[in-house]
XYZ file of C-alpha atoms in Angstrom:
595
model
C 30.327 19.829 215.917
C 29.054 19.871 219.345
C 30.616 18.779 222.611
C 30.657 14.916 222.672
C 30.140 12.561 225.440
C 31.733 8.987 225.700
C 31.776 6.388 228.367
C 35.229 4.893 229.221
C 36.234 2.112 229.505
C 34.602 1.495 226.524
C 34.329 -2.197 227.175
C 34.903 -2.767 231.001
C 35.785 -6.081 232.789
C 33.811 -7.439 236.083
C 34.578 -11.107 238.197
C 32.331 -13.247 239.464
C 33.187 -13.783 242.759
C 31.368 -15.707 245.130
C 31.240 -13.290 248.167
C 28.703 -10.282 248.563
C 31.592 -8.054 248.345
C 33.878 -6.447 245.914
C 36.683 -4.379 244.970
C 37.400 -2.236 242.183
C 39.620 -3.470 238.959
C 42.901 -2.036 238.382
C 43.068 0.904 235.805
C 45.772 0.085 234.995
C 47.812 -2.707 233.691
C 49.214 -5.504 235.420
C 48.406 -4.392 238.475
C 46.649 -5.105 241.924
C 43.025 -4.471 242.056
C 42.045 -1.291 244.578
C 42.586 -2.808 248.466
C 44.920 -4.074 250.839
C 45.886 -7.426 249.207
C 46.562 -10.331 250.146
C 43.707 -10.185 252.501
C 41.041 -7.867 249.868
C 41.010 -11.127 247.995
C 37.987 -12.753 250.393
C 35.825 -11.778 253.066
C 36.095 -12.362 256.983
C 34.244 -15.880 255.994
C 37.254 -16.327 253.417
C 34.687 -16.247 250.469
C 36.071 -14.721 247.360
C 35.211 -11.326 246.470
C 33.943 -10.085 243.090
C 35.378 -7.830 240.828
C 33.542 -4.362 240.256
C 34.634 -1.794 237.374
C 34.252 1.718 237.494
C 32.774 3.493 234.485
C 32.999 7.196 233.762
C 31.614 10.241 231.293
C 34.423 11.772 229.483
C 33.397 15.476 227.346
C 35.209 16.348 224.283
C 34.318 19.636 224.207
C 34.013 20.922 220.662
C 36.361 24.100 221.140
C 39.236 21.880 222.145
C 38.376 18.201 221.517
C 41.795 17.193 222.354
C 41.482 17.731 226.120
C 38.746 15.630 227.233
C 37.400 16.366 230.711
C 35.527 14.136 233.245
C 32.084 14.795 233.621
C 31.491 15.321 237.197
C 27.819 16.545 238.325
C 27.669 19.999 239.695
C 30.140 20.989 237.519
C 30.442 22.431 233.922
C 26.964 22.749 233.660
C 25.904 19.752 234.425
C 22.888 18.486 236.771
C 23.349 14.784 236.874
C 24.356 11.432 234.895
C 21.338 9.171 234.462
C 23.099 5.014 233.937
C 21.287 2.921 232.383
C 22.625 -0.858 232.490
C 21.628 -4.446 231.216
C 23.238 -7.438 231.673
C 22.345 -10.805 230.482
C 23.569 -14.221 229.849
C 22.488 -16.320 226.511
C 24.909 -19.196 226.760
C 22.030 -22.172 226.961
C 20.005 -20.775 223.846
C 23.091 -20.102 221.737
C 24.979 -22.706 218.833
C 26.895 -25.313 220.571
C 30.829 -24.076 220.514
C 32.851 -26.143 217.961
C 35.901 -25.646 217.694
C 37.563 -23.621 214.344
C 34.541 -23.465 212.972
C 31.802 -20.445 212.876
C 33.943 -17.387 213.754
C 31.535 -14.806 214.839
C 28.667 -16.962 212.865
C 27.195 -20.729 212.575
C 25.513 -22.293 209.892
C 22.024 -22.654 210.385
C 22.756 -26.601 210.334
C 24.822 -26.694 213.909
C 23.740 -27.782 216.913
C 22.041 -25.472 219.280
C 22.411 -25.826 222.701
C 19.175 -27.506 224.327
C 18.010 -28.333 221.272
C 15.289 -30.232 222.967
C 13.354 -27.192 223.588
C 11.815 -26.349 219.918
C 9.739 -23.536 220.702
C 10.839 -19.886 220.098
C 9.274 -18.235 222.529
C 9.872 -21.730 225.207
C 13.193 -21.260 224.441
C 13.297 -17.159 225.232
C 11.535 -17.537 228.518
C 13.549 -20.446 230.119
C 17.128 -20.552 228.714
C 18.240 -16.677 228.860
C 18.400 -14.975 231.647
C 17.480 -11.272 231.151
C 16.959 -9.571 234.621
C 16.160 -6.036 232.092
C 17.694 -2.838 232.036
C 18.128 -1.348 235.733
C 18.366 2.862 235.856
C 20.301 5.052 238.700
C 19.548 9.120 238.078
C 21.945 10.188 241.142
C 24.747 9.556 243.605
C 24.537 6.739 245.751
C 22.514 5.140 244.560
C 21.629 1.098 243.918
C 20.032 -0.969 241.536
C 20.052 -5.147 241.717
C 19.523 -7.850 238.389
C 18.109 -10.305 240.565
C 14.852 -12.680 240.149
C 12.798 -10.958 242.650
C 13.075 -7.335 241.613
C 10.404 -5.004 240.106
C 11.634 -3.513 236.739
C 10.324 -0.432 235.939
C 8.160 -0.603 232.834
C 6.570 -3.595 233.241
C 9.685 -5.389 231.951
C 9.431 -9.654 231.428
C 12.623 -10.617 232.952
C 13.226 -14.528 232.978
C 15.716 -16.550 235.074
C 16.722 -20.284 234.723
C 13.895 -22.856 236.625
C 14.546 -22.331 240.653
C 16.398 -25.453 242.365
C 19.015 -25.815 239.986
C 22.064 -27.987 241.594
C 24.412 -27.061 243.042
C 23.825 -23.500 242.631
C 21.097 -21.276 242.393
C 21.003 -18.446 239.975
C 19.066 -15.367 240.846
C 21.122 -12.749 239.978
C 23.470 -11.279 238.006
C 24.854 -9.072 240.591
C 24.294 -5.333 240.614
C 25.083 -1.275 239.919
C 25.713 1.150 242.308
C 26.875 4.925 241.805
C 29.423 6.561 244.096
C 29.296 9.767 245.899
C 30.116 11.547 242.284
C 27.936 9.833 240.533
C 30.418 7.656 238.478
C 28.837 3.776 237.626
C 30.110 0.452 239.603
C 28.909 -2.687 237.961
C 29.491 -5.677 240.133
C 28.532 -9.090 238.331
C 27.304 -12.488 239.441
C 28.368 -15.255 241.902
C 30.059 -17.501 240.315
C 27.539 -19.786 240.527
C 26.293 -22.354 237.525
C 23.412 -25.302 237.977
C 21.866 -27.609 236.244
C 18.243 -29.410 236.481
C 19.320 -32.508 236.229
C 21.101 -34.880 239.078
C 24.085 -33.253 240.047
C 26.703 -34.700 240.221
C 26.377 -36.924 237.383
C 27.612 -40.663 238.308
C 27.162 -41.657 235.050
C 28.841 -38.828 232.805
C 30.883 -35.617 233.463
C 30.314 -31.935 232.350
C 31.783 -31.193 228.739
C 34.431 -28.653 228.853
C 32.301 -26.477 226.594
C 28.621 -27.655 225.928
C 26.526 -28.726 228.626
C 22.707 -28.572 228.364
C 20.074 -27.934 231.292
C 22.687 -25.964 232.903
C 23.336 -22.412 233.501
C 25.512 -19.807 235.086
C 25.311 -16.145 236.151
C 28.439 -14.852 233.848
C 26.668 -12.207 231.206
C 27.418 -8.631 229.474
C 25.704 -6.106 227.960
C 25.688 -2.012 227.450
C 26.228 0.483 230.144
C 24.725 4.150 228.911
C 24.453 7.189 230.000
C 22.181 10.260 229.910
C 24.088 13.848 230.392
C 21.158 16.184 232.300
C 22.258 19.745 232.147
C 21.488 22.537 235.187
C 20.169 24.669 232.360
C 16.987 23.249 231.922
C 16.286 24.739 228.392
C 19.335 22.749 227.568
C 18.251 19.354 226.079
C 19.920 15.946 227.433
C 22.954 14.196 225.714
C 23.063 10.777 225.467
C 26.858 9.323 225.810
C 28.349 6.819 223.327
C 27.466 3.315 224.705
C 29.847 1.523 226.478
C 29.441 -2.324 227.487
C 30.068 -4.972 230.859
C 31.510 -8.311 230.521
C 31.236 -10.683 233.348
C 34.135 -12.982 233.609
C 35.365 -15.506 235.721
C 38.278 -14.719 238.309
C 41.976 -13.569 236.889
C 43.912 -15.559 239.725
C 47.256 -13.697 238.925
C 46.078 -9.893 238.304
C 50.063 -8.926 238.327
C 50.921 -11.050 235.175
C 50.029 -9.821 231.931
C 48.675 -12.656 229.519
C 51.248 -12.299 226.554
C 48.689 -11.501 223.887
C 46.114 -9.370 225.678
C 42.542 -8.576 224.416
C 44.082 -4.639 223.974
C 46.709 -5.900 221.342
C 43.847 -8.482 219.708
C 41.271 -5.311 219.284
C 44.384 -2.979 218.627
C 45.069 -4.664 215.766
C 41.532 -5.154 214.016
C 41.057 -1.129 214.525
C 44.456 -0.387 212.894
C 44.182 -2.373 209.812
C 39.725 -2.171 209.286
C 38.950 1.484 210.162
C 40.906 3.868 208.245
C 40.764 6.880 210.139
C 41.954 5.052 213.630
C 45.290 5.324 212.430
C 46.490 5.787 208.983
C 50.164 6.665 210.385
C 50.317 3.003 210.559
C 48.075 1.250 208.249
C 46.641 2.965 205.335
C 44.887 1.873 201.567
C 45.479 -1.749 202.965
C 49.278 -1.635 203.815
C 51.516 -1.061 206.982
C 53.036 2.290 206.708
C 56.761 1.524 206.327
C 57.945 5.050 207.409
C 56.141 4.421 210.580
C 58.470 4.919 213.780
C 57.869 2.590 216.424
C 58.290 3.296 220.046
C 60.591 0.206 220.971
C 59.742 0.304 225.028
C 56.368 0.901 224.534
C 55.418 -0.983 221.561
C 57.634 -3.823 221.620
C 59.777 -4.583 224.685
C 56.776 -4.157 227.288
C 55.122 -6.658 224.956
C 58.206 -9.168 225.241
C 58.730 -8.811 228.814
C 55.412 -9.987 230.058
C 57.003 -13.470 229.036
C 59.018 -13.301 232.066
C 56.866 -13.852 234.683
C 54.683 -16.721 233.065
C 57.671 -18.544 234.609
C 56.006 -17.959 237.943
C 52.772 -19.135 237.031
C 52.923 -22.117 233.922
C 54.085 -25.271 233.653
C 57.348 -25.765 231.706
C 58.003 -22.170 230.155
C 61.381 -21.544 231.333
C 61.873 -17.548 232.371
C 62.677 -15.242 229.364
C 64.551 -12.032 230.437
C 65.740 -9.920 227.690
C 67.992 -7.220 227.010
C 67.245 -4.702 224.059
C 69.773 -2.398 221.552
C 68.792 0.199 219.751
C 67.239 -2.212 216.983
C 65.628 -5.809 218.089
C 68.248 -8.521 217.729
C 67.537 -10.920 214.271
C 67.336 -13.652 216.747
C 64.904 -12.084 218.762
C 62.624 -10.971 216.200
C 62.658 -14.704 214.777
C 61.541 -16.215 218.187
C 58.150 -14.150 217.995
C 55.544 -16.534 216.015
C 54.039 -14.836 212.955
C 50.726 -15.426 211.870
C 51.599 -17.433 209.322
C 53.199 -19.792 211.702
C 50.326 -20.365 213.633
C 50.286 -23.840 211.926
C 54.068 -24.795 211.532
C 54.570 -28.711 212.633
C 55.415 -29.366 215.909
C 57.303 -26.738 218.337
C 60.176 -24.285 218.096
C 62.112 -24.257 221.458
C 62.019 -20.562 222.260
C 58.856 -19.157 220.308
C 57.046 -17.136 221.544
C 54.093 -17.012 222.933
C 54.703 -20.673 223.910
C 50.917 -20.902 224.159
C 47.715 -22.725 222.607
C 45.748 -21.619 219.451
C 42.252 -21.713 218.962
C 42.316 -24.707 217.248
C 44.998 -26.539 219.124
C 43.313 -29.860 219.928
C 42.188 -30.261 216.419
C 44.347 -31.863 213.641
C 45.155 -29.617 211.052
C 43.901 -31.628 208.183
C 40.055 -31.173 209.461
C 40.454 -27.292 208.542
C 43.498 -26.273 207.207
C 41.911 -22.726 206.054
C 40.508 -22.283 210.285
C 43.226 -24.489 211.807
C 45.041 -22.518 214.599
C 47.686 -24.853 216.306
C 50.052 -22.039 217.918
C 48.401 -19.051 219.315
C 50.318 -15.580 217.341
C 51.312 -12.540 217.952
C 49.064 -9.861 215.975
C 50.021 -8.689 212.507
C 50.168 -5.407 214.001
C 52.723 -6.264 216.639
C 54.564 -8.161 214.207
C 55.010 -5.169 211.852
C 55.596 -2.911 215.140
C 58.525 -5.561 215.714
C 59.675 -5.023 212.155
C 60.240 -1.790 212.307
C 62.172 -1.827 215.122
C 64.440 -4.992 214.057
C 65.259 -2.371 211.038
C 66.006 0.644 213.193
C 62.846 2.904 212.175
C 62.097 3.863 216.002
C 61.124 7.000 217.835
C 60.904 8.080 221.719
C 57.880 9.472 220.941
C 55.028 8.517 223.387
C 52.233 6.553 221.563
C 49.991 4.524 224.262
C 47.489 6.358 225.625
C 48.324 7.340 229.224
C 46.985 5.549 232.559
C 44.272 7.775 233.598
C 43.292 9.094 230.480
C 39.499 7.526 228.342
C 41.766 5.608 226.127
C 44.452 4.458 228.923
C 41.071 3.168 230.948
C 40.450 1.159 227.928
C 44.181 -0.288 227.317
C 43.919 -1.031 231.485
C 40.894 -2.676 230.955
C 41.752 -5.182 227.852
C 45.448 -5.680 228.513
C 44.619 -7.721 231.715
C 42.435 -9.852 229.542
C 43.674 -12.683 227.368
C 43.711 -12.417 223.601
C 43.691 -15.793 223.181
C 43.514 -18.915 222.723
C 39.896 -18.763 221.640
C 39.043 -22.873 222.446
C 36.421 -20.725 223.104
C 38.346 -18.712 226.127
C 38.087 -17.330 229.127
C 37.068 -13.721 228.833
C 35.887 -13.199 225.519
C 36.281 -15.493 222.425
C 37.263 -14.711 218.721
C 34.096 -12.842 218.304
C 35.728 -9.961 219.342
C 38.239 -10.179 216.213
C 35.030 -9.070 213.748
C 35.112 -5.423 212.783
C 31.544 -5.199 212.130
C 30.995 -5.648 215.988
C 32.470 -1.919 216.705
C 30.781 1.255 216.280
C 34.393 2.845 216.533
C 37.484 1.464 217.406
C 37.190 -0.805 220.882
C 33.299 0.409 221.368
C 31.002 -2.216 220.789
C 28.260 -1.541 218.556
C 24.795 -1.457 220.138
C 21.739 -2.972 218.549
C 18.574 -1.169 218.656
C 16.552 -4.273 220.729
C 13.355 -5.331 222.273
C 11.786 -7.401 224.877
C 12.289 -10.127 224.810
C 16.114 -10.170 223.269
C 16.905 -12.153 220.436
C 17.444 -15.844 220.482
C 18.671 -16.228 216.503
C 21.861 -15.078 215.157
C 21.542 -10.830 213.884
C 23.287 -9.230 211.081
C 26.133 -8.255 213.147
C 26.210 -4.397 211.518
C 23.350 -3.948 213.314
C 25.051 -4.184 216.796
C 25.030 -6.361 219.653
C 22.134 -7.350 222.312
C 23.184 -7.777 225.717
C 24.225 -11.242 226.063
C 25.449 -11.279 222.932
C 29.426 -11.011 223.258
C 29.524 -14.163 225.486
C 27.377 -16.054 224.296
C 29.895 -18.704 222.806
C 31.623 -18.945 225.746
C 31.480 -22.234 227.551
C 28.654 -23.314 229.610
C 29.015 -23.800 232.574
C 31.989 -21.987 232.224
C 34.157 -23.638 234.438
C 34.107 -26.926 232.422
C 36.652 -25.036 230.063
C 38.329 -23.352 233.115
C 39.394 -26.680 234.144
C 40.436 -28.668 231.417
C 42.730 -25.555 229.679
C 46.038 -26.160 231.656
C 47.773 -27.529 228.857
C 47.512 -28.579 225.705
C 49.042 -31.740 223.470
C 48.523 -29.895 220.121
C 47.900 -32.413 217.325
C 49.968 -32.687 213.843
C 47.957 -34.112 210.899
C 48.728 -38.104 211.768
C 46.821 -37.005 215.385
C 50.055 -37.227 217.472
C 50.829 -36.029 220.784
C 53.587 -33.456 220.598
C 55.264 -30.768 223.180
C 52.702 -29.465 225.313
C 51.442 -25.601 225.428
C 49.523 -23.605 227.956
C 46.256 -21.920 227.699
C 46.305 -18.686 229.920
C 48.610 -18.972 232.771
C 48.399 -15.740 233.508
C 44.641 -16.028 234.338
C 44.407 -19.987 234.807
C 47.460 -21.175 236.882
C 48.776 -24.361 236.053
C 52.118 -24.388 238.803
C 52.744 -22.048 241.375
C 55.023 -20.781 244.406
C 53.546 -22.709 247.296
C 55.029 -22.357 251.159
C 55.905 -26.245 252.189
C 55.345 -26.884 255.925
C 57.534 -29.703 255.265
C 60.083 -28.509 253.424
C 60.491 -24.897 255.102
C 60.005 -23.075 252.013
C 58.212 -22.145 249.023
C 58.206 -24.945 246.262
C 57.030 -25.032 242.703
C 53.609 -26.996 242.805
C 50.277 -28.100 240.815
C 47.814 -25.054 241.387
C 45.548 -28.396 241.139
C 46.129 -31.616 240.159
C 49.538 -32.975 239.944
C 52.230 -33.217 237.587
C 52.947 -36.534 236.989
C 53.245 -36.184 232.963
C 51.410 -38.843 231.699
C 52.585 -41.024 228.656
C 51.678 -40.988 224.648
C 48.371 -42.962 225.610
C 47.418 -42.057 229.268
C 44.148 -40.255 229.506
C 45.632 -37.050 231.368
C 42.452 -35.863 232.983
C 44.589 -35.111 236.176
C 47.476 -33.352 234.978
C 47.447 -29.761 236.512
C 43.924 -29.895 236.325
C 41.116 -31.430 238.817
C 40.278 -35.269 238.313
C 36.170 -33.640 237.106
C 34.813 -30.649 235.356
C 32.724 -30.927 237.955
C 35.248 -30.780 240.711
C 35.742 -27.043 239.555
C 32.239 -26.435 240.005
C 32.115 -27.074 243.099
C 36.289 -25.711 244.430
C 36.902 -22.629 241.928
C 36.144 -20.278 244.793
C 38.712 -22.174 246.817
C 42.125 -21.876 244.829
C 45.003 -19.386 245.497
C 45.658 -16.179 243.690
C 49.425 -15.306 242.680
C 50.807 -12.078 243.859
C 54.187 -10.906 243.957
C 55.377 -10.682 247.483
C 59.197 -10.184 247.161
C 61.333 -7.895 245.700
C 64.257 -9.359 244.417
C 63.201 -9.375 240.938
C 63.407 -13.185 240.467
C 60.411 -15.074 239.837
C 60.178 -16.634 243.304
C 58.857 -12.877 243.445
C 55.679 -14.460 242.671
C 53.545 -16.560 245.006
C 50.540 -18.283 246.133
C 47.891 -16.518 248.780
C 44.609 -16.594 250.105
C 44.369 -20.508 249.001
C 41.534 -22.311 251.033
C 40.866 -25.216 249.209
C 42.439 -28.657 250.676
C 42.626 -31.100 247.680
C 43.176 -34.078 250.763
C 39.907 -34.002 252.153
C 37.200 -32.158 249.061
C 38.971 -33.493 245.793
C 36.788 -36.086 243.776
C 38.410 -39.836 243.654
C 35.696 -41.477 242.198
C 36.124 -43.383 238.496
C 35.938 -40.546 236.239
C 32.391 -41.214 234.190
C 33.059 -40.430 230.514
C 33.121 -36.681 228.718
C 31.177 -36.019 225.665
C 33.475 -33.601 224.421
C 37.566 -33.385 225.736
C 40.359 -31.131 224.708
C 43.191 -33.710 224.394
């Protein structure tokens, strides 16, 4: 077999950002971006920067594939890396997101997004925006998706109608290469608008559907072409990687509790059977298997720690571990099969929403997903250490490494709840979406990109993995703080959180008046409203809209102590004054709520 190339991260993680500048993710987990932070969080005109991610060749050479090596031009033999990138967003042509219902697929039957528009090609030309493919061959070089450039090729890119309130969208941000020639993808603004009169007396944005609007999140592949100093030697395309544009993570230190690592993790152990028959194999968990308990387990408890920093009523877990996982810890982790179970468990964990948490479980009792689960691969992983089968063995790929890019990458992204979410959605639990195990599958495409649903073993266009996210997406930004998850006779119970750990719902705040720093509302307040109040305000701003228009505003959560105590953890870099900018108007009606 010859040497083979790969991109890592195989699927990398921008932020919009509403500043021209950036900074670099964090490669690894639960950590600060690259920068001097607090202040790397906004400009000098206290604008928030954007997220950029760093891709990179890896060769695994085919005398010793076990020791991959960078691919760095000038060396080994090589001339240059040619990157090839496109981005696009396909939100406002895509199904209208119901919830527990269509995972990965609708029926032809439900409702498509600006279903006004009838016309196929109508429909391609004004409601995705495809900036095309955008090529560097070299160091230092730059390449921008926005409305105004040339694409090479004669390419028809298409952008939402100009004038769009309150934002204009034209771009999706933009590549540049570094002075070795490895990728930086930096995504869009931050910025979603509509055609229509904005704001809206009469009716506010729906957390999830919204039509004549748009915004400048979007993903898509990243490749690269391996050009060789030997010129008889042909070129080597690398194994496609992909891009996906998020909104901000406004507490990059806390891990979310089920990350987007564990969620992919565990659809690669138990649906390709060469990933890793050690511990899933002929469709059963391998019961010799020897878990590493710090790495496998306790890191995976521990991140429920500092949620206590950053959520609104989960009171601080800190655990201490034996040599096998207590009974009674083992029975506070929720198990798949309890992601249903009738009201609340004081303790279990994650104490978080499910995908289906605002829905009563009698509408879909097969789909219904009350109480968002640990995986059945950490569950098993638990198992075996609650009956002693453990090892010191290493098994997570290291920081630094191709595969410890990846882990970096996905564990600072949420693995749910998928109401639809607020990285990716549950589209990422189908296997047929992978060409290998976290590598997205690429479909073999053509102008102009697709605007009906594809047989999904035939890969993924770009725009395609967030499609069914919300649009705009901070409609569902605001209105996940918490959630009143409904039994069958539709009855408020306990309330969960979304994603804390990206989403804050009460933070740290330094009180003029009281001369220190005091648990408050990241927005809103916390006045918990009663069985019938509509709760529009609780830890959340009085309009969808309102987070439109302040998202760039709020405070990030870093931890500026060292005392180990969750007072660790506080707000900076907060610019927005709810006093003088919040909305106090009536609220106009919803079409759609989570409640």
């Amino acid at each position: 077999m010859p040497d083979i190339y790969k991109i890592f991260p195989a699927i990398g993680v921008a932020r919009v950002g509403n500043s021209t500048e950036y900074y670099l993710a964090p490669e690894t987990t639960g950590e600060l971006p690259s920068g001097s932070f607090p202040d790397d969080f906004r400009d000098t005109d206290l604008l928030m920067k954007r997220q950029g991610v760093k891709f990179r060749v890896f060769c695994y050479p085919e005398a010793d594939p076990d020791n991959p090596y960078e691919v760095i031009p000038g060396e080994n033999g090589v001339a240059s890396i040619e990157w090839t990138v496109h981005i696009a967003n396909k939100k406002s042509v895509w199904h209208e997101f119901e919830p527990i219902k269509g995972e990965g697929t609708y029926p032809p039957t439900n409702d498509l997004r600006n279903s006004g528009i009838t016309d196929p090609a109508e429909r391609a030309a004004t409601l995705i925006t495809d900036p095309g493919p955008r090529t560097l061959t070299g160091p230092s070089q730059d390449a921008y998706f926005n409305r105004d450039s040339v694409v090479p090729g004669g390419y028809g890119i298409t952008f939402p109608p100009e004038n769009l309130s309150p934002n204009e969208i034209d771009s999706l941000g933009e590549i540049h290469t570094d002075a070795e020639g490895k990728l930086i993808v930096v995504g869009g603004y931050g910025h979603s608008g509509t055609d229509l009169t904005y704001p809206d007396p009469e009716q506010d944005l729906d957390y999830a559907n919204n039509d004549n609007w748009w915004d400048d999140t979007s993903d898509g592949p990243v490749d690269a072409k391996i050009v060789f100093s030997d010129s008889a030697k042909p070129s080597v395309d690398a194994s496609t990687a992909w891009v996906v544009v998020t909104p901000p993570r406004f507490a990059p230190e806390i891990v979310p509790q089920i990350t987007m690592y564990d969620l992919i993790f565990d659809v690669a152990v138990r649906n390709f059977p060469n990933y890793r028959p050690d511990i899933y194999s002929n469709g059963e968990f391998m019961s010799d298997y020897e878990t590493n308990a710090e790495e496998e387990v306790q890191r995976t408890l521990d991140r429920a720690y500092p949620y206590g920093a950053v959520s609104s009523d989960v009171p601080p877990h800190n655990f201490t571990y034996e040599d096998t996982l207590s009974d009674q810890l083992y029975g506070l982790m929720r198990k798949p099969e309890d992601a249903n179970v009738a009201g609340y468990t004081p303790g279990w964990m994650p104490m978080l929403a499910g995908d289906g948490s605002a829905q009563s479980i009698a509408a879909d009792p097969s789909r219904s997903s009350k109480y968002l689960t640990f995986t059945e691969t950490q569950i098993f992983l638990a198992r075996q250490y609650n009956q002693g089968v453990t090892t010191t063995d290493p098994r997570l790929p290291e920081d630094g490494t191709p595969d410890g890019l990846t882990r970096a990458a996905l564990e600072n992204c949420s693995g749910g709840a998928f109401g639809p979410g607020i990285e990716m959605t549950w589209f990422a639990r189908r296997p047929e979406i992978y060409a290998e195990p976290f590598r997205l599958r690429k479909r073999n495409y053509d102008y102009p990109l697709s605007i009906d649903a594809t047989d999904l073993t035939e890969g993924l266009e770009p725009g395609d993995f967030t499609k069914f996210m919300a649009i705009p997406w901070q409609g569902d930004f605001n209105e996940c703080a918490v959630q009143w998850p409904l039994n069958n006779s539709s009855t408020k119970k306990t309330y969960v959180n979304w994603w804390p750990a990206q989403r804050p719902l009460k933070v740290n705040r330094w009180s003029e008046t009281d001369g220190a720093f005091v648990k408050s509302p990241w927005i809103g307040d916390d006045a918990e409203p009663q069985e019938d109040d509509d709760y529009a305000n609780f830890l959340r701003f009085n309009l969808n809209s309102d987070m439109v228009d302040h998202w760039s505003e709020l405070g990030f959560v870093m931890k500026t102590g060292d005392t180990g105590e969750i007072n660790d953890f506080t707000e900076v870099q907060r610019t927005y004054d709810e006093v003088t900018t919040q909305s106090n108007q009536p609220k106009p009606k919803r079409r759609g709520r989570k409640k």
